[in-house]
Every structure is written in structure tokens, then in C-alpha cells.
Short mmCIF file of N, CA and C in Angstrom, two decimals:
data_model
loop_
_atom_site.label_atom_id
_atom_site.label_comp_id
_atom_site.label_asym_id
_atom_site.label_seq_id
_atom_site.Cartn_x
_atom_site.Cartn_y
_atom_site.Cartn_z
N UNK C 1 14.26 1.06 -14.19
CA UNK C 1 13.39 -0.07 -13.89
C UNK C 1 12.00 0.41 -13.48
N UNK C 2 11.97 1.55 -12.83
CA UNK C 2 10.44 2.03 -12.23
C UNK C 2 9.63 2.44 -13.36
N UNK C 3 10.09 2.83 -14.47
CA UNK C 3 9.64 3.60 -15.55
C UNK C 3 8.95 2.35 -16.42
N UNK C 4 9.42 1.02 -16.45
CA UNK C 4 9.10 -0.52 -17.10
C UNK C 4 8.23 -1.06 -16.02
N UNK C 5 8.83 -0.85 -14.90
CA UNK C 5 7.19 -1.51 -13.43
C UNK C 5 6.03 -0.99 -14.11
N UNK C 6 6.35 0.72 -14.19
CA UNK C 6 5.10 1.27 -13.99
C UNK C 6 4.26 0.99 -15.30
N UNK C 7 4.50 0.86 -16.26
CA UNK C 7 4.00 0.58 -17.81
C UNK C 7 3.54 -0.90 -17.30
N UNK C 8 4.45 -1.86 -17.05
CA UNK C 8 3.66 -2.74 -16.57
C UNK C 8 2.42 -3.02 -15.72
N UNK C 9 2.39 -1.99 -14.66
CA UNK C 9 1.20 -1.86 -13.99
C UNK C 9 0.29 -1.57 -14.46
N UNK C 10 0.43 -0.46 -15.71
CA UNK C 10 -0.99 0.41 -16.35
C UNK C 10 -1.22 -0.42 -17.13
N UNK C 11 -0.98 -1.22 -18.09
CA UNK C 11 -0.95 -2.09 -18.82
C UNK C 11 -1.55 -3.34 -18.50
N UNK C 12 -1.34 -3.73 -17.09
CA UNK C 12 -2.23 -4.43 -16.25
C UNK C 12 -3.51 -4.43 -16.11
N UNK C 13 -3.69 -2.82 -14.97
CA UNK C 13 -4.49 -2.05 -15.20
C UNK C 13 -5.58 -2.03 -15.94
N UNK C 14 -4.96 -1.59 -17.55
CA UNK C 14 -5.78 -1.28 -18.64
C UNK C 14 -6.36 -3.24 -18.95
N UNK C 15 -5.59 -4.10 -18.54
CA UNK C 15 -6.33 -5.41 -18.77
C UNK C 15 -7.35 -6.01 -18.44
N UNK C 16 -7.58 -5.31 -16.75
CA UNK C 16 -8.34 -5.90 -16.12
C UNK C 16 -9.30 -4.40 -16.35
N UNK C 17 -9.41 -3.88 -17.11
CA UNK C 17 -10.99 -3.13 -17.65
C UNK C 17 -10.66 -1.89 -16.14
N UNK C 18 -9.83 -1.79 -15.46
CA UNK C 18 -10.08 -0.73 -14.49
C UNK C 18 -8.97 0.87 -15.08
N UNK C 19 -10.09 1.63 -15.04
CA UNK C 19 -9.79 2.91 -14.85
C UNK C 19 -9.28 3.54 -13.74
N UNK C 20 -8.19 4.62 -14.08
CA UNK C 20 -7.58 5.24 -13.17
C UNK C 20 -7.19 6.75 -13.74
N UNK C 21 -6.87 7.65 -12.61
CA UNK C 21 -6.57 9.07 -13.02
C UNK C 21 -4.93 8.87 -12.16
N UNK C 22 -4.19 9.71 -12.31
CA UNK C 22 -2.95 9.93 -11.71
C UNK C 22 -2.14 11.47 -12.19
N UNK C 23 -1.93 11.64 -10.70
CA UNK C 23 -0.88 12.83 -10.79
C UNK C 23 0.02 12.94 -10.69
N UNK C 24 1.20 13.69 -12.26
CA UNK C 24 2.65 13.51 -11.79
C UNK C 24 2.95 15.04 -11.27
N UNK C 25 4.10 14.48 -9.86
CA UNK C 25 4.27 15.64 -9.02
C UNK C 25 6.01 15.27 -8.43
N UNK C 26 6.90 16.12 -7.99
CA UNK C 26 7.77 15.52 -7.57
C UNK C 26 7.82 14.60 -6.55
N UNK C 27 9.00 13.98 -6.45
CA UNK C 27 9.33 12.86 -5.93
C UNK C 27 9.34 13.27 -4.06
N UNK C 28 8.60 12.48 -3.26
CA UNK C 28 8.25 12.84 -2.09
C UNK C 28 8.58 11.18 -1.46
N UNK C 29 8.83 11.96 0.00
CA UNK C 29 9.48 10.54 0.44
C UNK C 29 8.40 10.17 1.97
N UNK C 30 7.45 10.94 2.10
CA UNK C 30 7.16 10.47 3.58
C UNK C 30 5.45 11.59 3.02
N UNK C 31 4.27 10.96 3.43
CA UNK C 31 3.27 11.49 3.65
C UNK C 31 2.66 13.01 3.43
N UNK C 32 3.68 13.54 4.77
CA UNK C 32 3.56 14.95 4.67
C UNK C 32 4.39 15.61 3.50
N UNK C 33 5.38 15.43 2.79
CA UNK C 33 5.52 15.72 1.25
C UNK C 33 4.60 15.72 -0.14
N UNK C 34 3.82 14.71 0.35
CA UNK C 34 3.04 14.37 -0.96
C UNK C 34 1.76 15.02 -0.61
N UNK C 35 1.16 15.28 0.34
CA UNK C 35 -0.28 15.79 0.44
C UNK C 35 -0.65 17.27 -0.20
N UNK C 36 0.71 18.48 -0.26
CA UNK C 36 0.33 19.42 -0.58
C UNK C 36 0.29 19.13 -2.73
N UNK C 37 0.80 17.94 -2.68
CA UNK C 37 0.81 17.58 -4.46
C UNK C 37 -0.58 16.90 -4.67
N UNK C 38 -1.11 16.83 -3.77
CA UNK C 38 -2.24 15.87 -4.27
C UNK C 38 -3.46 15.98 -3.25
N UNK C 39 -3.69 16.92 -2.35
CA UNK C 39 -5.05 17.38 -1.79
C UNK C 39 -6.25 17.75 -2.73
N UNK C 40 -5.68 18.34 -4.07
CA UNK C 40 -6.83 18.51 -4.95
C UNK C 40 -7.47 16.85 -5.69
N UNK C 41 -6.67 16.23 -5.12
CA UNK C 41 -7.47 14.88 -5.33
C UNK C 41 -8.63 14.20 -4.45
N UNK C 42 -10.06 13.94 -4.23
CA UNK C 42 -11.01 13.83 -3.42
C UNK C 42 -10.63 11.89 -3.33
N UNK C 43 -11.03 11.94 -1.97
CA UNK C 43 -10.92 10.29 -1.91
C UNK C 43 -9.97 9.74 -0.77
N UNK C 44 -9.17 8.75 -0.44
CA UNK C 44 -8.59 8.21 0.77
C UNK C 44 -7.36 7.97 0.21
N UNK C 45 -6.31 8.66 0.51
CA UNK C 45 -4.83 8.82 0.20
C UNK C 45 -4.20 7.53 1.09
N UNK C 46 -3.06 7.20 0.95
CA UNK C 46 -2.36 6.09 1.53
C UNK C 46 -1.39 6.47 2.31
N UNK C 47 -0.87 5.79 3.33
CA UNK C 47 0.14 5.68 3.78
C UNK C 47 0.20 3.92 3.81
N UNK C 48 1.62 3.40 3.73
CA UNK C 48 1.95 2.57 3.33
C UNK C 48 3.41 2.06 3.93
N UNK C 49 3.20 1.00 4.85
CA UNK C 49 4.36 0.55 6.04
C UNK C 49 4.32 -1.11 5.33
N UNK C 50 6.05 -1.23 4.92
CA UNK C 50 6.82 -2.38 4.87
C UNK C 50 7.06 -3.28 5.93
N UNK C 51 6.37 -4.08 6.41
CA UNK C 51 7.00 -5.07 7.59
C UNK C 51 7.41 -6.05 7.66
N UNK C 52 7.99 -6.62 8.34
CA UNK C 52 8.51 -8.17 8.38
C UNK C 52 7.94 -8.31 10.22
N UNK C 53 7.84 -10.10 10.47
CA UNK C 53 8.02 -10.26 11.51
C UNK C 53 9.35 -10.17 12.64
N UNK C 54 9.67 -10.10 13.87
CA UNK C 54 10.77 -10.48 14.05
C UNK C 54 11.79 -11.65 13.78
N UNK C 55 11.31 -12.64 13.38
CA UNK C 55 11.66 -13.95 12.60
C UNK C 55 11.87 -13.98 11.66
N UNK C 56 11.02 -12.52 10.80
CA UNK C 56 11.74 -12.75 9.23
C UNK C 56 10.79 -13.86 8.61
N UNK C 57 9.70 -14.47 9.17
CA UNK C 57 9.37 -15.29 8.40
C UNK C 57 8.17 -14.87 7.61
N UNK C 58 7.79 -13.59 7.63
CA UNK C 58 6.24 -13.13 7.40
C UNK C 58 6.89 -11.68 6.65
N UNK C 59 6.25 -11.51 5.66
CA UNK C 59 6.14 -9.96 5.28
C UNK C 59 4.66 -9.47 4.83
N UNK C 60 4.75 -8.04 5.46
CA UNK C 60 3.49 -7.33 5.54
C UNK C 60 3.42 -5.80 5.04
N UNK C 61 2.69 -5.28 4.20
CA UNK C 61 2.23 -4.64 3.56
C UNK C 61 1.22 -3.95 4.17
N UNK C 62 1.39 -2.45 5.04
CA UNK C 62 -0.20 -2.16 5.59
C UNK C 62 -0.20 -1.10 5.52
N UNK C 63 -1.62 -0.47 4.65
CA UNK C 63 -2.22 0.46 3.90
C UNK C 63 -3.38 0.70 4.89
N UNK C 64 -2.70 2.51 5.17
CA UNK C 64 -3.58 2.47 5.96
C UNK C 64 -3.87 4.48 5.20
N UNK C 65 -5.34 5.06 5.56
CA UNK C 65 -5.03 6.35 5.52
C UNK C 65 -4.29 6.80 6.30
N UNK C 66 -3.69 8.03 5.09
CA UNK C 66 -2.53 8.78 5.10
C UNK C 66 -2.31 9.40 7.07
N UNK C 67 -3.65 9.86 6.96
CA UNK C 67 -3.48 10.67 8.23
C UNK C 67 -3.68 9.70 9.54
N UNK C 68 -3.62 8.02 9.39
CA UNK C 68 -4.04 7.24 10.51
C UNK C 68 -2.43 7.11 11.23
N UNK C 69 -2.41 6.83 12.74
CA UNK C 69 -1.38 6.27 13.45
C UNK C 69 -1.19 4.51 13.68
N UNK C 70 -0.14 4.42 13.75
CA UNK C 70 -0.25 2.54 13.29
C UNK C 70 0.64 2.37 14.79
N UNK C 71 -0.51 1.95 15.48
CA UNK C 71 0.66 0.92 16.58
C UNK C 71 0.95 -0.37 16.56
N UNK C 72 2.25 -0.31 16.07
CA UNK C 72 3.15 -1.80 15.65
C UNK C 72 2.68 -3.14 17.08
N UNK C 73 2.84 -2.70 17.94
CA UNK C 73 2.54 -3.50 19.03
C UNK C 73 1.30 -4.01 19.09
N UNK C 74 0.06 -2.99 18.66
CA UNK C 74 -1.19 -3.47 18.79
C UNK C 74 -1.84 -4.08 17.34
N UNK C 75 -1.24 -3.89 16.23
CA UNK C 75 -1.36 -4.42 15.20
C UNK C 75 -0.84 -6.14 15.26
N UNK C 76 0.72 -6.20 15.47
CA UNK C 76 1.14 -7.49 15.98
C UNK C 76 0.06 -8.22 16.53
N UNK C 77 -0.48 -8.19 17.89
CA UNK C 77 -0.90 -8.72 18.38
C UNK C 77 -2.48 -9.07 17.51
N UNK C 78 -3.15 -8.45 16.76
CA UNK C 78 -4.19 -8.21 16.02
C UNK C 78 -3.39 -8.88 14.83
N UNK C 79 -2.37 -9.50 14.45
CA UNK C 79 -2.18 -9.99 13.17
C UNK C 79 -1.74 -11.24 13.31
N UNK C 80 -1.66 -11.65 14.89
CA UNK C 80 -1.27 -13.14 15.30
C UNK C 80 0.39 -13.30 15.89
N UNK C 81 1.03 -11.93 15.25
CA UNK C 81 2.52 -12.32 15.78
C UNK C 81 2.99 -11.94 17.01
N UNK C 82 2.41 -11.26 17.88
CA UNK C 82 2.32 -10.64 19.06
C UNK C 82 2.86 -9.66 19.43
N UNK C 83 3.01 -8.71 20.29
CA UNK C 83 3.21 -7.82 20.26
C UNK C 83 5.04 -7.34 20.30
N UNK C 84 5.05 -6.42 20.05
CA UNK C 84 6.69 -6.43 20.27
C UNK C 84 7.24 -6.88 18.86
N UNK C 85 6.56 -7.82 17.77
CA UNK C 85 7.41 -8.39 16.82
C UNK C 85 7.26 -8.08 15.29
N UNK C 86 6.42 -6.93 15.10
CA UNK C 86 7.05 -6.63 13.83
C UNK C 86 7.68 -5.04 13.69
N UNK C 87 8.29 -5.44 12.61
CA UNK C 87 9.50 -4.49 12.63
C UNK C 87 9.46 -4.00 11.14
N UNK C 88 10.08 -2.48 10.46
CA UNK C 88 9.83 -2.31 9.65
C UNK C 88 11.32 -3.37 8.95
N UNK C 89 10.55 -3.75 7.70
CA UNK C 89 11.72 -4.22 6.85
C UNK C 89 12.42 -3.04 5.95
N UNK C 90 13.68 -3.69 5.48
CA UNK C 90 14.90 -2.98 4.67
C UNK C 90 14.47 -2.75 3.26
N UNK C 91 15.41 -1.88 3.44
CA UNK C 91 15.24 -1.20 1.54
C UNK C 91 15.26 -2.73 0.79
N UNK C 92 16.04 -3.20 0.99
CA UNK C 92 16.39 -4.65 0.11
C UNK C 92 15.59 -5.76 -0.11
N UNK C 93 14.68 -6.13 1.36
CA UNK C 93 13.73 -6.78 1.60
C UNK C 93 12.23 -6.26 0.25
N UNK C 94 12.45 -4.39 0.29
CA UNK C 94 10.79 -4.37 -0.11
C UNK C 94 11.31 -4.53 -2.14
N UNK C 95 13.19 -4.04 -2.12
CA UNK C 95 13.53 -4.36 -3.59
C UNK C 95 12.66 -5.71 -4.32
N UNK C 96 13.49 -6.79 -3.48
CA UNK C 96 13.44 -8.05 -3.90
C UNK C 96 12.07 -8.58 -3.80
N UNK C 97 10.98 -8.32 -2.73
CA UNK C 97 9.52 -8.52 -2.58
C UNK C 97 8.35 -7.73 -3.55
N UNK C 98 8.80 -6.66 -3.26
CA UNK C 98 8.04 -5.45 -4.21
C UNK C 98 8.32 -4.74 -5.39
N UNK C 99 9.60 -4.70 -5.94
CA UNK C 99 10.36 -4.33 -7.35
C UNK C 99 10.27 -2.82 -6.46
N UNK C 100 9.87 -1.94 -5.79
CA UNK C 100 10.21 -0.57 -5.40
C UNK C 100 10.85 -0.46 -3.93
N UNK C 101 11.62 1.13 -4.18
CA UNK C 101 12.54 1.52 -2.92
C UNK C 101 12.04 2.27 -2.23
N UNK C 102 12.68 2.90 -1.61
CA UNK C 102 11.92 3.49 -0.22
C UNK C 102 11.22 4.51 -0.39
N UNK C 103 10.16 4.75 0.52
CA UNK C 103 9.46 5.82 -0.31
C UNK C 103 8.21 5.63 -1.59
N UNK C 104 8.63 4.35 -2.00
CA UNK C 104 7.72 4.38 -3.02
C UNK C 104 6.71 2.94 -2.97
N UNK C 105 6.17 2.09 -1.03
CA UNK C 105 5.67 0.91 -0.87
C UNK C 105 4.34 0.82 -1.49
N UNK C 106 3.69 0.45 -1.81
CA UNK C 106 2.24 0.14 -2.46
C UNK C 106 1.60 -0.57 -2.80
N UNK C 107 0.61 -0.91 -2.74
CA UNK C 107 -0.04 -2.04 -2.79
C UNK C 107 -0.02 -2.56 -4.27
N UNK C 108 0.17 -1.42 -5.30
CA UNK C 108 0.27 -1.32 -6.80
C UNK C 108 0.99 -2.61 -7.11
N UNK C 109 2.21 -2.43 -5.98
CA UNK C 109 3.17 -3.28 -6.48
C UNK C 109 3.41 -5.03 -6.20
N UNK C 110 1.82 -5.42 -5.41
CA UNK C 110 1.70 -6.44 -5.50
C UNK C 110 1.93 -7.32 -6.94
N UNK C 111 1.73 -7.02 -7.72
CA UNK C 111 1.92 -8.23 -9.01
C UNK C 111 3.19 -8.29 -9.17
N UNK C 112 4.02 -7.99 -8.25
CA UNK C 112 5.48 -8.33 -8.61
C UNK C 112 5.82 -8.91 -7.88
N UNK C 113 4.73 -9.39 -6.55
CA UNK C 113 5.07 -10.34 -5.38
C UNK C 113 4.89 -11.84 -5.51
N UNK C 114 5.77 -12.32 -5.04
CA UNK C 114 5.56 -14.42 -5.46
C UNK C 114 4.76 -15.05 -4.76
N UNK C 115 3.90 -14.07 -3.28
CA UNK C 115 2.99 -14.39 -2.69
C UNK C 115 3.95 -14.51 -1.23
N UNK C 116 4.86 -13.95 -1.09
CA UNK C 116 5.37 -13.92 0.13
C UNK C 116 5.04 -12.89 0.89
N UNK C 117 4.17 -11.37 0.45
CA UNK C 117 3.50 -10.84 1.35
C UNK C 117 2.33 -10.75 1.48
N UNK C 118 1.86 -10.61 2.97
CA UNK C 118 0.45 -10.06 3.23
C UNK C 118 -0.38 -8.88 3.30
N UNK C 119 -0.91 -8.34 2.99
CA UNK C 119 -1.97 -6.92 2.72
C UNK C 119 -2.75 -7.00 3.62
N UNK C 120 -2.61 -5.86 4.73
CA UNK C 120 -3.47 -5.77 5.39
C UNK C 120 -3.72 -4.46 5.32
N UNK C 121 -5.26 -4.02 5.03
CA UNK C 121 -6.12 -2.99 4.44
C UNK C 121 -6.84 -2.36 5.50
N UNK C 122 -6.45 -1.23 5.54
CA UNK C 122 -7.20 -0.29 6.38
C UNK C 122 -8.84 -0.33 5.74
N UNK C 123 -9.71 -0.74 6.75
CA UNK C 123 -11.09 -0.75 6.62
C UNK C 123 -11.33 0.32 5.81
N UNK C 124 -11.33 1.32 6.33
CA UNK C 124 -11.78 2.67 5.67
C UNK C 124 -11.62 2.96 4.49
N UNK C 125 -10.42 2.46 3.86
CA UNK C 125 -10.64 3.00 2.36
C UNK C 125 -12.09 1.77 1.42
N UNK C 126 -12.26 1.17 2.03
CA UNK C 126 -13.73 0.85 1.57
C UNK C 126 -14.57 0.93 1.90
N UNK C 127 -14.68 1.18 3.38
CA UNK C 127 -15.77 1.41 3.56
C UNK C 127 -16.18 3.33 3.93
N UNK C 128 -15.45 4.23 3.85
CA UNK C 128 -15.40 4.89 3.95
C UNK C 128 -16.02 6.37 3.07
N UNK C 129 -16.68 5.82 1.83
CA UNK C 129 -17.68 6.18 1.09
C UNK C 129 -16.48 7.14 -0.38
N UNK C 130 -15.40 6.94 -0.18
CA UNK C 130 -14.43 7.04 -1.38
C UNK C 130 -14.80 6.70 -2.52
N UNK C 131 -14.72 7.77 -3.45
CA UNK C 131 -15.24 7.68 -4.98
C UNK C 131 -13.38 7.23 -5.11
N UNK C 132 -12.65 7.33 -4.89
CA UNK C 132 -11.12 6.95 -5.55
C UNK C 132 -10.49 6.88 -3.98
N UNK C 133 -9.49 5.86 -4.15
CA UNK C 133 -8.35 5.90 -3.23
C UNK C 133 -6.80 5.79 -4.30
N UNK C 134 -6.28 6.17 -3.31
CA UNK C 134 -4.88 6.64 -4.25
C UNK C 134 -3.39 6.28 -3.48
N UNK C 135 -2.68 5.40 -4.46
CA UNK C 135 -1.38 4.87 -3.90
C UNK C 135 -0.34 5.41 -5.01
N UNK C 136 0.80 5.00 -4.88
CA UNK C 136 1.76 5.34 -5.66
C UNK C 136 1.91 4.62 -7.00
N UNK C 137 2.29 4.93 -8.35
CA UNK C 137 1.86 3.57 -9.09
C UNK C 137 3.35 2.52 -9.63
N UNK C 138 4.15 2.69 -8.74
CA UNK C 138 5.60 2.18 -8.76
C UNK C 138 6.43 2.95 -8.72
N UNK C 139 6.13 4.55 -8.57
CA UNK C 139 6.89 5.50 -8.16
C UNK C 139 6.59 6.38 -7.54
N UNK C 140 7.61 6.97 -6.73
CA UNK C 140 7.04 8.21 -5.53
C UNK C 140 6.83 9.67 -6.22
N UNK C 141 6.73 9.61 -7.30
CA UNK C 141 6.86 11.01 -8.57
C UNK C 141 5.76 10.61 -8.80
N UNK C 142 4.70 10.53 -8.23
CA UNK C 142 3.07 9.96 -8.99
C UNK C 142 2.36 9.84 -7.98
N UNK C 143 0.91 10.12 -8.73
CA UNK C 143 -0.04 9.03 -7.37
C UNK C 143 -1.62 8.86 -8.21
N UNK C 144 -1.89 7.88 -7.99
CA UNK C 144 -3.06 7.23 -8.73
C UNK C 144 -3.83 6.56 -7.84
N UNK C 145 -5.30 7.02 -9.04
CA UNK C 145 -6.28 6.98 -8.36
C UNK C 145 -7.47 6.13 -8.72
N UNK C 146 -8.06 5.18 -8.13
CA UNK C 146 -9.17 4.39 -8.64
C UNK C 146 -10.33 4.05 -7.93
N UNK C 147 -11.22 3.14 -8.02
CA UNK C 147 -12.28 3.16 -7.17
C UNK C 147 -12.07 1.98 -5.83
N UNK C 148 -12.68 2.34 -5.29
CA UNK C 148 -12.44 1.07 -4.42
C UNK C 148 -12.63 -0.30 -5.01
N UNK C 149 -13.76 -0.16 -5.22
CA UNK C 149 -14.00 -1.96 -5.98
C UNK C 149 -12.81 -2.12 -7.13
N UNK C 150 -12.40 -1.50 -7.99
CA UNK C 150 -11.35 -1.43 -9.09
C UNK C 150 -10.16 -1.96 -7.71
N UNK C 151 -10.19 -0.99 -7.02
CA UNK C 151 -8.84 -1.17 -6.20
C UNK C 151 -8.69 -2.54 -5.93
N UNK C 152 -9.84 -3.41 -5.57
CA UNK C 152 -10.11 -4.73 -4.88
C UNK C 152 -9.55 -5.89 -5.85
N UNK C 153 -10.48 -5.16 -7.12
CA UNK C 153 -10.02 -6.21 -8.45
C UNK C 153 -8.42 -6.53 -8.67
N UNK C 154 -8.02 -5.55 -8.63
CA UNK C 154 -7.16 -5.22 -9.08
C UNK C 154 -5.86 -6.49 -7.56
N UNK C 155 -6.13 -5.93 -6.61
CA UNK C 155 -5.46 -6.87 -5.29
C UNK C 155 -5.42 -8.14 -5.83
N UNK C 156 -7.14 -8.47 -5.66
CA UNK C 156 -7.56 -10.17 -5.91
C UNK C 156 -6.48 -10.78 -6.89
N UNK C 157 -6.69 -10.12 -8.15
CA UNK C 157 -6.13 -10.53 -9.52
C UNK C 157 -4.62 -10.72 -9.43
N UNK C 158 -4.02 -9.99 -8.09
CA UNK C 158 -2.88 -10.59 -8.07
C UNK C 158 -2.67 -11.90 -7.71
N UNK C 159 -3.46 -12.32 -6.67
CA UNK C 159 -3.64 -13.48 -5.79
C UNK C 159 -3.53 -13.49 -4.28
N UNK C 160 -3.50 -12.46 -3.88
CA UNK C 160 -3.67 -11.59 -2.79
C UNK C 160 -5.23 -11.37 -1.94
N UNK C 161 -5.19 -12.12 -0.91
CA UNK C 161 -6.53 -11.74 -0.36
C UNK C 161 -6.13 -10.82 1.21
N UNK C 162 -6.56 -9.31 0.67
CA UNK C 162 -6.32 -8.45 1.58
C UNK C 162 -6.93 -8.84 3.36
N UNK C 163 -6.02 -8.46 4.11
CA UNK C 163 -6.16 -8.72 5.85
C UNK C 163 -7.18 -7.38 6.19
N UNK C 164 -8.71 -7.01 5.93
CA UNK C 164 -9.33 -5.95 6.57
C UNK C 164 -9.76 -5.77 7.86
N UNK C 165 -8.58 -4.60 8.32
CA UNK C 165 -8.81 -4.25 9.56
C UNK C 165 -9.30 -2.94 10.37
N UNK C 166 -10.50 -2.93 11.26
CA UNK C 166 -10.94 -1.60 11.38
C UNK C 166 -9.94 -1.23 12.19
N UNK C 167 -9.55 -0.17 12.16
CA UNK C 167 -7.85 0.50 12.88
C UNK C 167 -8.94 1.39 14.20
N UNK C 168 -10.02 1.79 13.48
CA UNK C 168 -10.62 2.99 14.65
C UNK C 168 -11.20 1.54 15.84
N UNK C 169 -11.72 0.10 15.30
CA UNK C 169 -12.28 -0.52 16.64
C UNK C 169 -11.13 -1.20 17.21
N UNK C 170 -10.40 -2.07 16.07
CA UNK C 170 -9.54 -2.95 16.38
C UNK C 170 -8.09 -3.08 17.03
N UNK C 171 -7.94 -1.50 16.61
CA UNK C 171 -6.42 -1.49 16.72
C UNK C 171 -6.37 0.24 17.52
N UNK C 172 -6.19 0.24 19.03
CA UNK C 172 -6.10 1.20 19.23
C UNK C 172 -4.86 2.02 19.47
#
């Protein structure tokens, strides 16, 4: 199925006029795996956290650089649900929301969402002076790379209007 996402994505991609580069490298499951496959790439790498609220009634998507720390408590409270209440969601949750498994969350994989999650975007990869930022492109054996504004198009066109948050003022 990841091998048909991902054709679907480039294919997307290639619709909406945006260019991309990508590197295939083995399959890496957490940050520090993937950086020594892809440091020769210049630009703002991802890290990428699945959430739900504690209610279950909200799912969240937050892309942040690779090397940033995410406090769940102070994000909550900065995302309206308060502190204490989001939690990472299940393999099953990001199946059925995102078409990918663990290891492989991304923003890529918004066009497979029915609009039940939210994107909330680490400031920095736009404003951060990045000729490319780079997510997974429906699999953790890859990583691709585009421009920021491409990156944006590409969100919008799902129907997705990304949550931008400065992590260095907002969220300490």
C-alpha cells in the first residue's frame, strides 16, 4: 500500500507544478536514525508527532524541526485543549487518518485525510530562510524535499490550513 500512497503523492505533486528531490535510504524509525541518511541534504528536516486530544475528539499533526523539543503540556495549552490533554495517538488512529504507520507521520500524508486532522507547523521551517524542507513521502525508506512555498501549496491544496506556531516564543 505505501508503494501506491507514495505514487499517489508524486503524482499529486507533479499536478500541482511543485518540484521535489528525495532520498532513498533505509527504513529509520525515530529522528536520530534518519539524520546520518540525510545531513547531506541542506534545509529544515522534520520531526513529526501524531496526537489526539484526551477526548479523542481532535487529531493533530505537529511538524516541528527535527532537532526541536515539544512540550505536550505547553503546546496543549497554546492549542486551546489545555494542558495535561494531548496524548500521542495509536498506530491505528494515524492508519485510518493518515494511510501511514509508525515511523512514517507526515504532513505528505495529508491528502489522505477527510479533514479530521489539524497541522500545526513549526514557524521555522518558513520562516527560517530554507531553500527545501524535508518530510517523509509515505514512507520511512525516503525523505523529500521541497521549497517552502511548494511545501505550503501543496498543505493548502489539501484543504488544510496549517496552525503556525513560533515554538522558540510561544511554546517554551
Amino acid at each position: 500500500m505505501a508503494a501506491e500512497l507514495r505514487e499517489a503523492l508524486e503524482r499529486r505533486l507533479r499536478d500541482l507544478g511543485i518540484a521535489t528531490v528525495t532520498a532513498e535510504h533505509p527504513q529509520v524509525f525515530t529522528v536520530e536514525e534518519m539524520m546520518p541518511h540525510v545531513q547531506h541534504m541542506k534545509g529544515g528536516h522534520s520531526k513529526n508527532l501524531f496526537l489526539k486530544d484526551k477526548k479523542k475528539k481532535s487529531f493533530w499533526l505537529v511538524t516541528v524541526l527535527h532537532n526541536r523539543q515539544v512540550n505536550l503540556n505547553e503546546l496543549g495549552k497554546k492549542l486551546g485543549v489545555g494542558s495535561g490533554n494531548l496524548r500521542f495517538a495509536d498506530e491505528n488512529a494515524m492508519l485510518e487518518k493518515l494511510k501511514v504507520g509508525q515511523g512514517c507521520a507526515t504532513p505528505l500524508a495529508l491528502f489522505c485525510d477527510q479533514g479530521d486532522v489539524r497541522l500545526v507547523l513549526d514557524a521555522a521551517f518558513l520562516e527560517g530562510g530554507h531553500e527545501k524542507v524535508y518530510f517523509h513521502p509515505m514512507t520511512n525508506s525516503a525523505t523529500m524535499g521541497l521549497s517552502p512555498d511548494d511545501f505550503l501549496k501543496f498543505v493548502r491544496s489539501t484543504g488544510h490550513d496549517p496552525i503556525i506556531v513560533h515554538f522558540d516564543e510561544d511554546i517554551k
